[in-house]
Coordinates of C-alpha atoms in Angstrom, one line a residue:
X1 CA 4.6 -29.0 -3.1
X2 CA 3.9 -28.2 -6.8
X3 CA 6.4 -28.2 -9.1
X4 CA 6.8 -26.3 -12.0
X5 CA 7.6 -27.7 -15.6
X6 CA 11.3 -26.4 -16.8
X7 CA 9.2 -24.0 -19.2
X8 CA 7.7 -22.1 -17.0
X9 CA 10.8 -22.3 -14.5
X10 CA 12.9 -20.6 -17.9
X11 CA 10.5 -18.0 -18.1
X12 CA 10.0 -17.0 -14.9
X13 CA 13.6 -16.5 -14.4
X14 CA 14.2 -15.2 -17.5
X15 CA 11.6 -12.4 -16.5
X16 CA 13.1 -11.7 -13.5
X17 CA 16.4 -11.8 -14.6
X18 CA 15.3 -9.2 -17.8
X19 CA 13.1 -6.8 -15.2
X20 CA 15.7 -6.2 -12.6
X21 CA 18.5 -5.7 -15.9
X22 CA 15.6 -3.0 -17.2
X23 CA 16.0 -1.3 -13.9
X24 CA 19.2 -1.2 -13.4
X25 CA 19.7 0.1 -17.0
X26 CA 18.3 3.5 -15.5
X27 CA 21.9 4.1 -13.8
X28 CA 23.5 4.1 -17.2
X29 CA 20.9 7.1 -18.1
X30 CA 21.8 10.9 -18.3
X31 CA 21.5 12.3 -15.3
X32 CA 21.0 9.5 -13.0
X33 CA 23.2 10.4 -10.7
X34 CA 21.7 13.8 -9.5
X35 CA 19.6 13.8 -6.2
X36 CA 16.4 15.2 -8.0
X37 CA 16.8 12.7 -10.8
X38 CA 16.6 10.1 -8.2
X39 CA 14.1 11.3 -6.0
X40 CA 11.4 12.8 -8.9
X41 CA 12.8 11.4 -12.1
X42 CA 13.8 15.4 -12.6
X43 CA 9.3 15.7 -13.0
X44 CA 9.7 14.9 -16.4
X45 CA 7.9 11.7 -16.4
X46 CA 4.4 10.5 -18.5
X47 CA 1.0 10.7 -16.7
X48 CA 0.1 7.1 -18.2
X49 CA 3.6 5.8 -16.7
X50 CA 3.3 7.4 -13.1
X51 CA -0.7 6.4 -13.2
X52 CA 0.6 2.5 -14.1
X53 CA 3.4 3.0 -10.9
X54 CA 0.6 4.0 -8.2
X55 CA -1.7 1.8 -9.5
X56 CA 1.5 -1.3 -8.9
X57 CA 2.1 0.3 -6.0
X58 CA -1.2 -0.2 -4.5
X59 CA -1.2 -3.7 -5.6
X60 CA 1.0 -5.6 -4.4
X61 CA 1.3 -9.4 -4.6
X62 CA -0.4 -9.6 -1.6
X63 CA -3.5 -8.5 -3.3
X64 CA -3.5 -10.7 -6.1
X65 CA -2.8 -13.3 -3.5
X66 CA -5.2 -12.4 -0.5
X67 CA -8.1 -10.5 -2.2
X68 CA -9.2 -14.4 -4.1
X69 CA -8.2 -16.5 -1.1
X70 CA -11.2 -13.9 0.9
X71 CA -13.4 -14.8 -1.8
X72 CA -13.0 -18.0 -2.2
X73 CA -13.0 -18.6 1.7
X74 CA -16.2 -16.0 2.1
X75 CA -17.8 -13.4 0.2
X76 CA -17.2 -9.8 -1.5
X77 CA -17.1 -8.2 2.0
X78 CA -13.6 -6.8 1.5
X79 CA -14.6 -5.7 -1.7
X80 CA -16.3 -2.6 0.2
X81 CA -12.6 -1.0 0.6
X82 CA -12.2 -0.4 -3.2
X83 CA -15.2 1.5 -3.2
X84 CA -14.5 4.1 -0.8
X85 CA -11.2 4.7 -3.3
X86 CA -13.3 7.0 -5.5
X87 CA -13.9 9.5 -2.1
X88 CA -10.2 9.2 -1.5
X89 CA -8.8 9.6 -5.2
X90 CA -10.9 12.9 -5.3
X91 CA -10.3 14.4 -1.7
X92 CA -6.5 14.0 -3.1
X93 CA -7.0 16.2 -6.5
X94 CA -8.9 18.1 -4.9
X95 CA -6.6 19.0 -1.9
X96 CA -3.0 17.2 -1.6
X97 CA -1.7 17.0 -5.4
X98 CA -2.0 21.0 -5.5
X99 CA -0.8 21.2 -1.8
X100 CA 2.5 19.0 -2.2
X101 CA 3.2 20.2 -6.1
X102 CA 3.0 23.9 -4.5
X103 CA 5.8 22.8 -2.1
X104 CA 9.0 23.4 -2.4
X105 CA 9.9 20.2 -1.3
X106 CA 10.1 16.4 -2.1
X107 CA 9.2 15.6 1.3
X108 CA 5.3 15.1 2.1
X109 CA 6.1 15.8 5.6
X110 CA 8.1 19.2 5.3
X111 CA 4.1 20.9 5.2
X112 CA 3.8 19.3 8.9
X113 CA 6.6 21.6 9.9
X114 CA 5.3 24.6 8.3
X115 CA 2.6 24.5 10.3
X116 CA 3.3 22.9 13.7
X117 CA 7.2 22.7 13.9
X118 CA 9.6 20.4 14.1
X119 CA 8.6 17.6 16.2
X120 CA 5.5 17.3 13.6
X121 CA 7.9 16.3 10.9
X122 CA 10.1 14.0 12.9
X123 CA 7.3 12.5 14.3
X124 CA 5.5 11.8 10.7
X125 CA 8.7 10.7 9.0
X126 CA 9.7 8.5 11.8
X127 CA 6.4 6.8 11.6
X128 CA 6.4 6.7 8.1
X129 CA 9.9 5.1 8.0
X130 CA 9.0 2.4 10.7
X131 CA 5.4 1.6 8.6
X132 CA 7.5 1.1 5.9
X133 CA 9.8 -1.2 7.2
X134 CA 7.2 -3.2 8.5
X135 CA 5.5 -3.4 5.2
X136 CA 8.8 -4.3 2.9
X137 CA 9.0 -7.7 5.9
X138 CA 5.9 -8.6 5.5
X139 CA 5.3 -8.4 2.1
X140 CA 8.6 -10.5 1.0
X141 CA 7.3 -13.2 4.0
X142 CA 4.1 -13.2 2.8
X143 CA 5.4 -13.6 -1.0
X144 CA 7.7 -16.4 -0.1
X145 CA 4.9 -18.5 1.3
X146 CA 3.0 -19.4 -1.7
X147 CA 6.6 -19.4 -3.9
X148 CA 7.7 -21.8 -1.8
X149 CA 5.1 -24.2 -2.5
X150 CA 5.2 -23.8 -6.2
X151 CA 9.3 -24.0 -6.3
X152 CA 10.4 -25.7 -3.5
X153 CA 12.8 -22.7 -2.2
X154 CA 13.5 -22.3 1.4
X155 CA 11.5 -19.3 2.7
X156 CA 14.3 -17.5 3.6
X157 CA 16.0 -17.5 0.5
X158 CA 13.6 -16.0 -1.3
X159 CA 13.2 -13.5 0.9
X160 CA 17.1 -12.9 0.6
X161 CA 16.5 -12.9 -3.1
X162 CA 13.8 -10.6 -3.2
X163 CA 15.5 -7.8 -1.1
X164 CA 18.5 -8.2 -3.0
X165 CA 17.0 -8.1 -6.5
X166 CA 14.5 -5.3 -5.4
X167 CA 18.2 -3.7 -3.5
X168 CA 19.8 -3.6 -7.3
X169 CA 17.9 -1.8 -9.1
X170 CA 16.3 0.7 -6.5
X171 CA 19.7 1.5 -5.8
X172 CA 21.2 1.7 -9.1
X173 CA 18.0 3.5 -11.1
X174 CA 16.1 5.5 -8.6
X175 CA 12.3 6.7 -9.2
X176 CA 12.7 6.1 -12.7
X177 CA 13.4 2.7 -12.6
X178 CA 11.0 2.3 -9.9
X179 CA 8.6 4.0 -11.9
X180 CA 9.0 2.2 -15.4
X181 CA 9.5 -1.6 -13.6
X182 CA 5.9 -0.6 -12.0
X183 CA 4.6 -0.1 -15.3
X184 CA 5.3 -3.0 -16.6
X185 CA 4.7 -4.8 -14.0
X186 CA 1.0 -3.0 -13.8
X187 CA 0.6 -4.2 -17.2
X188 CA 1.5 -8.0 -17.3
X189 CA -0.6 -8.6 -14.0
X190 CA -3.7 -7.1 -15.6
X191 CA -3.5 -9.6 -18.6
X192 CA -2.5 -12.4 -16.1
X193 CA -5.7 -11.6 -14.1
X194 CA -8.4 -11.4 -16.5
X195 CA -6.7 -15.1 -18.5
X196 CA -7.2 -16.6 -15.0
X197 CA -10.9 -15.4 -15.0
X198 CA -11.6 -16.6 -18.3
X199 CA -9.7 -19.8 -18.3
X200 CA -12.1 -20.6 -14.7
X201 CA -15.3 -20.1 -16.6
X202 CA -14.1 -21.6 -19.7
X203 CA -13.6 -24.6 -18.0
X204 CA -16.8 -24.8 -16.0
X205 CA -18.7 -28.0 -17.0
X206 CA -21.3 -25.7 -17.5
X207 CA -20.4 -22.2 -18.2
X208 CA -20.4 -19.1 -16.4
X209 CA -23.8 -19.5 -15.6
X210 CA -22.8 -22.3 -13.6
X211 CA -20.6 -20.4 -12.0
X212 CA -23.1 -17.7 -11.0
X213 CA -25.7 -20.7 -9.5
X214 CA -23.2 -22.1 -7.3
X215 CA -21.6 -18.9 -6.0
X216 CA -25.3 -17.2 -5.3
X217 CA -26.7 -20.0 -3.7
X218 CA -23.6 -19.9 -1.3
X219 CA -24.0 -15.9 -1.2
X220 CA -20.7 -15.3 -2.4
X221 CA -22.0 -12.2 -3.8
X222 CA -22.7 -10.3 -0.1
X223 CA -20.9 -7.1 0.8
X224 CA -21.3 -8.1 4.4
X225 CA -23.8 -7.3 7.3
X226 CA -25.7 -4.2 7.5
X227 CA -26.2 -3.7 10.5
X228 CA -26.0 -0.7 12.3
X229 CA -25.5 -1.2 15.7
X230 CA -22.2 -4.3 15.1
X231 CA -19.1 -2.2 14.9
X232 CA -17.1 -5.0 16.5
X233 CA -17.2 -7.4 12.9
X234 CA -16.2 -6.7 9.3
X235 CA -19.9 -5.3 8.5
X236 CA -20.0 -2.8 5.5
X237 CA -19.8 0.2 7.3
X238 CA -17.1 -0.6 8.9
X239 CA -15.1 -1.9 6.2
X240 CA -16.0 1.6 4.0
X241 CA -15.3 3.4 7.3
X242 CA -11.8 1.4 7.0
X243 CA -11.2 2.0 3.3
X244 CA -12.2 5.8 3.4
X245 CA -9.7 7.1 6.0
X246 CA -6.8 4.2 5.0
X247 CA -6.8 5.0 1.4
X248 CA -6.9 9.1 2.1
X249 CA -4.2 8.5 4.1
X250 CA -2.4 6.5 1.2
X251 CA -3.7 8.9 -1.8
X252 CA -3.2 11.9 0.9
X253 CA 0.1 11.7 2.7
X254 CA 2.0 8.8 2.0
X255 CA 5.2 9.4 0.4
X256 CA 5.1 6.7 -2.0
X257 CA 2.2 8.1 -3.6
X258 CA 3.3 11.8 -2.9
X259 CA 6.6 11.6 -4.8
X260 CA 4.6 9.7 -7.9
X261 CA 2.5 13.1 -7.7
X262 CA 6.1 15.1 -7.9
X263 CA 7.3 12.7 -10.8
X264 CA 4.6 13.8 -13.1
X265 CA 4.9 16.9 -15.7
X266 CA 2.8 19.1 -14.8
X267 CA -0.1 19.6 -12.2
X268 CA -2.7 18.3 -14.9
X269 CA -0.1 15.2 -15.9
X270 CA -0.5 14.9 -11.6
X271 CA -3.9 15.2 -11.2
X272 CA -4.6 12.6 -14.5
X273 CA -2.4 10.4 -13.0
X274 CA -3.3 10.1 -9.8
X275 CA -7.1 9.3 -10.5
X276 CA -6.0 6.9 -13.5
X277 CA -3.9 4.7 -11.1
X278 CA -6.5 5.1 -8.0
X279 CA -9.7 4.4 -9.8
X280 CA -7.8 1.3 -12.1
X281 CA -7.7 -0.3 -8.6
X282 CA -12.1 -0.4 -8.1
X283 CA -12.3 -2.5 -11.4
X284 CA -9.0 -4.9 -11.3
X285 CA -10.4 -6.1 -7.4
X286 CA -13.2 -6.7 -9.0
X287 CA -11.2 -9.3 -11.3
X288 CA -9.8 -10.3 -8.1
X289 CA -13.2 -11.2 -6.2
X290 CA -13.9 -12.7 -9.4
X291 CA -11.5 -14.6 -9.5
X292 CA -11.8 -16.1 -6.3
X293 CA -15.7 -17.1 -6.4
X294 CA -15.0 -18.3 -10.2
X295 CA -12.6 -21.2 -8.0
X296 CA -15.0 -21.9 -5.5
X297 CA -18.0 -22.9 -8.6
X298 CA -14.6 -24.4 -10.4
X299 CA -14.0 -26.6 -7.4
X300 CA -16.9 -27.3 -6.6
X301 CA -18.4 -28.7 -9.8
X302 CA -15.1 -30.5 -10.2
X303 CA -14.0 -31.6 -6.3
X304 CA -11.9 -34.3 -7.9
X305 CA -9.4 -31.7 -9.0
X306 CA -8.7 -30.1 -6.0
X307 CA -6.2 -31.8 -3.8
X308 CA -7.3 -32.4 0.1
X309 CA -3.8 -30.8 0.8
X310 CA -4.6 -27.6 -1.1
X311 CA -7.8 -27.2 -0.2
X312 CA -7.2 -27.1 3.7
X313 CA -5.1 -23.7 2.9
X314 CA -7.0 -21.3 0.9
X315 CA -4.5 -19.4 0.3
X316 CA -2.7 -22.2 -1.9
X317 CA -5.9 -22.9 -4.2
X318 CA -4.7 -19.8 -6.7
X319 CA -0.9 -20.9 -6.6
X320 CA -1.9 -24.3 -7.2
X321 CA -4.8 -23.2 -10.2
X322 CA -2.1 -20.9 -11.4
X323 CA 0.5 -23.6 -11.8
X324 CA -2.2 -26.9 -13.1
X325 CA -4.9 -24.7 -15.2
X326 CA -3.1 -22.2 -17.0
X327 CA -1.2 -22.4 -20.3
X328 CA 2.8 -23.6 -20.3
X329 CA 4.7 -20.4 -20.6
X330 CA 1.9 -18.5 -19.5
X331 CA 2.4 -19.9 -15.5
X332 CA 5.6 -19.1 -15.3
X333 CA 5.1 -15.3 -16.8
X334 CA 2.4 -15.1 -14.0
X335 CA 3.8 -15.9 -11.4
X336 CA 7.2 -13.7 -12.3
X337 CA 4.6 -10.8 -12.2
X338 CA 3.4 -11.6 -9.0
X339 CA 7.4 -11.7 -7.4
X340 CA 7.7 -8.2 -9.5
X341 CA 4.6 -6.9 -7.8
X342 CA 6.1 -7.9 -4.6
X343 CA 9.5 -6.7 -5.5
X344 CA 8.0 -3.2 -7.3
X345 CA 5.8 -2.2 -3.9
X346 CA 9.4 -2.8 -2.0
X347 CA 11.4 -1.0 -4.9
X348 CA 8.6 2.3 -4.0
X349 CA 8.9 2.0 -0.2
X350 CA 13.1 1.7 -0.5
X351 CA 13.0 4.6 -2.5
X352 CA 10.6 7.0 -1.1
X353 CA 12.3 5.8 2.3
X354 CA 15.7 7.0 1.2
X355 CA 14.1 10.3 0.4
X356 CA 12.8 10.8 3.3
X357 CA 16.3 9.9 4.9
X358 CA 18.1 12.6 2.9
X359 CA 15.5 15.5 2.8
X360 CA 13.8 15.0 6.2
X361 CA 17.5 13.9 8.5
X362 CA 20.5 14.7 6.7
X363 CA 19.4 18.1 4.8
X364 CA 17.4 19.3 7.6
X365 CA 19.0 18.5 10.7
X366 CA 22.6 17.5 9.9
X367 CA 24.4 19.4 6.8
X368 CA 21.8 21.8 5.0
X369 CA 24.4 22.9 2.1
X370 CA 25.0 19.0 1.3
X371 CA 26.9 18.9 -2.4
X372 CA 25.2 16.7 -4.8
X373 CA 27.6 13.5 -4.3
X374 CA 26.6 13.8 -0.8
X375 CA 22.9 13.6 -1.3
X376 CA 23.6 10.6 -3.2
X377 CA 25.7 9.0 -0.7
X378 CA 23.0 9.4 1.8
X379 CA 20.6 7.8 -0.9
X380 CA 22.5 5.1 -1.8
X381 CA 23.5 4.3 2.1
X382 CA 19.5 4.8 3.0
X383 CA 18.6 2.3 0.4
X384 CA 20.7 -0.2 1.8
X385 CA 20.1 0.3 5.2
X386 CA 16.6 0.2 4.8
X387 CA 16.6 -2.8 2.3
X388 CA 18.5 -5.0 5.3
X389 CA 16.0 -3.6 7.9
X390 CA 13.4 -4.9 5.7
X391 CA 14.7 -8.7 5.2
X392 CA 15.2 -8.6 8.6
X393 CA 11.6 -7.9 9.1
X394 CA 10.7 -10.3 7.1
X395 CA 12.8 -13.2 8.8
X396 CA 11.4 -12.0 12.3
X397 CA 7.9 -12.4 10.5
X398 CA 8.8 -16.3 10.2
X399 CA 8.3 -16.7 14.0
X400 CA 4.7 -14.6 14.1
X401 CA 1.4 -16.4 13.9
X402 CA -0.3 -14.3 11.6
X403 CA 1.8 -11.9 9.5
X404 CA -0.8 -9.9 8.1
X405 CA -2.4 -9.5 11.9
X406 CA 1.1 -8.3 12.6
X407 CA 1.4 -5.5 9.7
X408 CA -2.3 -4.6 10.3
X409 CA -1.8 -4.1 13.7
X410 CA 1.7 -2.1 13.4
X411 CA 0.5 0.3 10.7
X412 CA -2.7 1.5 12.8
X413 CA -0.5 2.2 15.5
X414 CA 2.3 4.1 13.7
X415 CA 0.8 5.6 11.0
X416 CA -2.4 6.6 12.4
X417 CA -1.9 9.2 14.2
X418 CA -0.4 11.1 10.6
X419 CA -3.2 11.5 8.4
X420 CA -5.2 12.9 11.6
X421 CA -2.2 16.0 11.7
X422 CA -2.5 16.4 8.1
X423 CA -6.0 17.4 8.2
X424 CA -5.8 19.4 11.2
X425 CA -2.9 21.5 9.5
X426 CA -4.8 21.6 5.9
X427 CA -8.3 22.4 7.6
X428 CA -8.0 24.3 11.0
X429 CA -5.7 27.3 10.1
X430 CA -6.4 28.3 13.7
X431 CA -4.8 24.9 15.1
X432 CA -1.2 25.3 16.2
X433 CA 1.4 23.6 17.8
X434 CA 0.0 23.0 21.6
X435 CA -3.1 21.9 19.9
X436 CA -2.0 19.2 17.4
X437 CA 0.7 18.0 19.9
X438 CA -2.5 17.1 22.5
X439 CA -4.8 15.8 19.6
X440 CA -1.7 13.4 18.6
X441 CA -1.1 12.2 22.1
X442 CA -4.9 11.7 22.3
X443 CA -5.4 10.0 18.8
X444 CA -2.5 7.6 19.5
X445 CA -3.6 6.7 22.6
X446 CA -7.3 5.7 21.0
X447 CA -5.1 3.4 18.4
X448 CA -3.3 2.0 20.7
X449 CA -6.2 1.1 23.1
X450 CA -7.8 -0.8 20.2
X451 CA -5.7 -2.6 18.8
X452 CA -3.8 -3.8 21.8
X453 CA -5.4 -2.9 25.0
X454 CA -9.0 -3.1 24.2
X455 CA -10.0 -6.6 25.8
X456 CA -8.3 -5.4 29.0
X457 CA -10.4 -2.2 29.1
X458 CA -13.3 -2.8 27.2
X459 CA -16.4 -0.6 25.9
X460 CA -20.3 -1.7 26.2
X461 CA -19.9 -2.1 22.3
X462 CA -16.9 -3.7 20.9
X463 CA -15.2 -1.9 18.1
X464 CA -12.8 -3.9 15.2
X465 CA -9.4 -3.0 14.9
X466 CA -10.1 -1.3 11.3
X467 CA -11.8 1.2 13.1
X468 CA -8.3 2.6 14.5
X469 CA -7.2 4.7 11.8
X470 CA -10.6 5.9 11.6
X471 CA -11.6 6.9 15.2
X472 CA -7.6 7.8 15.7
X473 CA -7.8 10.5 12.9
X474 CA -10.9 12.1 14.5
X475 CA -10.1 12.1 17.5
X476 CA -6.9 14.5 16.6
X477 CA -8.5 16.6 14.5
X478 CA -11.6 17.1 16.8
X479 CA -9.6 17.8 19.4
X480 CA -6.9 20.0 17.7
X481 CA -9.8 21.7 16.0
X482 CA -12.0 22.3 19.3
X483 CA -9.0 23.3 21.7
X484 CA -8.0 26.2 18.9
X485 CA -11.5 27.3 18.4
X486 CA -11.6 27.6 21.7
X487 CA -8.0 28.7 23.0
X488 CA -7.8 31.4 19.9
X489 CA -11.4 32.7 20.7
X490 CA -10.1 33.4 23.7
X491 CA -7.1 35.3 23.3
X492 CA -8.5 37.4 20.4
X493 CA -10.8 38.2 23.5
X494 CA -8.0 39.1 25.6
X495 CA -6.8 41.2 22.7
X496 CA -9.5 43.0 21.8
X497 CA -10.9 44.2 25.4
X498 CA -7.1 45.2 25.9

């Protein structure tokens, strides 16, 4: 275990002590206590602010975290999935930010109803609220591993004190909070990521260009295998494949990125926003690949400094730089940004969560006329609810081998089948309810088949679990699309010879 001098200990409590007061302060704020103030910050917020908030929410600590540990382990394979974000930003301008800013809703799955019925919205927000349950646990486990090691905490306190710092504020200050905390927090990991880059190639013995020898004779630079005809590794295509339809689903029809799109001004505030906060991702991963190839050169021009302890878990070598190569004070800031990015992601999916809770349950199936101290109730009570759900899911995550195996595997099966409905209902005006209810029965059975029942039953070519959003989504709107080309043909048939 590394310690941490008392300086950096001051400051990173301090900061988190000062950013959960800053988000709470939101409560004391005019307004705060309507329902649309809560929900959409009343749309009155800055483009460069909500741009900042989907930008944190995309990132969470896990990325900072994970994305150098790949590098550092292997190459810039992963790196693949930030460069299908462009495709994903635009299809979302182009198509969802008018679509859901249109809407008379703050719900992104109300449009599901519209155009296939009830059961299309339940199903959606259900899945959506299970996804994001999953994602709060393991995001505060997989935070509370490397804090652990740098201050000693038990695991499960700090994923007690996560949920209940991220609880305060969400509860208290709404989207505004969320939206202002992700801001800062946006801001603060930026600066923390390019000091780490240049402090590593400061302190090569021989430069950058040292750097670049070591990691190209390793072929740390290589975006992966080629090939054509493997669909069963992380080659490019498949990773692009992966990143294409997971990030339209996260630009396109996840509510934390569709109420960020509500939040805004106007439509152009929306659309400015939206591409500012997506595209910021492409080059701060870069810094992150960077980052963790810089550390392989740094350790391995300088072996002596790199503990045999550490460097068994590769996922420690960036806590462990973090805490014995960067400046006093400046450690301690870092690593409260990292717990913020944690706690900010959790902030979004508490929030949107609640939303969903009150506009998609309570409103719509239980008491439509609901007075505004109702709403709030429900908002407040979601928040909670969901907030314990979350720890919970976190604690559970203690006793699974591989957390991120875990989320990976729970958020193609859930979640999967929703982007595939979405583009069925925005690009088949034919498609109706018969037809998307069999392509969503097919589409889930293909996710479920490959990520769980694939070695029992397998193919002549084996096919990665990434591939499950991807092949899941097509395979509903294919069929949706062919049974209503098809079953409407053939009733305007019927029609006309009548």
């Amino acid at each position: 275990m590394t310690h941490l001098p008392l300086t950096d200990l001051l400051v990173f409590v301090a900061y988190m002590a000062g950013i959960t007061l800053f988000g709470c302060s939101f409560y004391f704020r005019k307004g705060a206590n309507a329902s649309e103030t809560f929900t959409s910050g009343g749309g009155r917020l800055p483009a460069w602010a909500v741009g900042l908030s989907i930008f944190a929410t995309f990132v969470s600590s896990i990325s900072f975290l994970g994305l150098p540990a790949k590098a550092y382990t292997g190459n810039w394979n992963a790196f693949v999935f930030s460069l299908s974000i462009p495709v994903a930003a635009w299809m979302a301008v182009r198509f969802f930010v008018p679509l859901y800013r249109s809407l008379n809703s703050v719900s992104a799955y109300s449009y599901l109803e519209t155009r296939f019925g009830p059961w299309a919205r339940v199903y959606a927000s259900l899945c959506y609220l299970v996804t994001q349950v999953a994602r709060m646990g393991t995001i505060m486990y997989l935070l509370a591993l490397p804090l652990n090691a740098l201050l000693g905490w038990s695991v499960p306190m700090i994923i007690v004190v996560t949920g209940a710092g991220t609880l305060l504020y969400a509860t208290l200050g709404g989207i505004q909070a969320v939206v202002w905390t992700d801001a800062i927090q946006g801001i603060i990991l930026i600066g923390g990521t390019v000091l780490c880059l240049v402090v590593l190639l400061v302190n090569m013995p021989g430069g950058a260009s040292q750097a670049w020898e070591l990691a190209s004779a390793a072929d740390k630079f290589s975006l992966g295998s080629w090939s054509l005809s493997d669909w069963g590794s992380e080659t490019f295509w498949v990773c692009l494949l992966y990143g294409v339809f997971i990030n339209l689903q996260n630009y396109g029809i996840d509510q934390n990125y569709v109420q960020r799109y509500l939040t805004a001004r106007s439509h152009r505030d929306a659309v400015r926003s939206t591409l500012f906060g997506s595209l910021l991702y492409v080059p701060v991963s870069f810094l992150f690949f960077a980052i963790g190839t810089s550390m392989y050169a740094f350790y391995q021009a300088q072996p002596d400094l790199l503990p045999p302890a550490v460097a068994a878990r590769p996922d420690q070598v960036l806590p462990y730089f973090i805490v014995q190569g960067l400046p006093v004070g400046v450690t301690g800031l870092l690593i409260a940004s990292i717990f913020a990015a944690g706690m900010s992601t959790v902030a979004t999916s508490l929030n949107s969560g609640a939303t969903i809770l009150l506009t998609d349950y309570y409103v719509r199936h239980v008491n439509p006329r609901a007075s505004e101290r109702q709403s709030m109730r429900v908002l407040h009570g979601g928040t909670v609810t969901l907030a314990l759900l979350g720890v919970g899911c976190a604690l559970a995550m203690m006793r699974v081998r591989s957390a991120l195996d875990a989320w990976w595997m729970l958020s193609s099966v859930f979640s999967g089948g929703m982007l595939g409905l979405f583009l069925l209902g925005f690009f088949s005006r034919k498609a109706r309810n018969p037809e998307a209810a069999l392509g969503a029965a097919l589409g889930v059975s293909v996710i479920a088949w490959i990520c769980l029942f694939q070695e029992r039953w397998p193919l002549p070519v084996a096919l990665h679990k990434n591939l499950a959003i991807v092949l899941g989504t097509t395979a509903i709107f294919l069929t949706g699309f062919v049974l209503a080309a098809v079953l409407r043909r053939g009733s305007e048939g019927i029609k006309e010879g009548k």
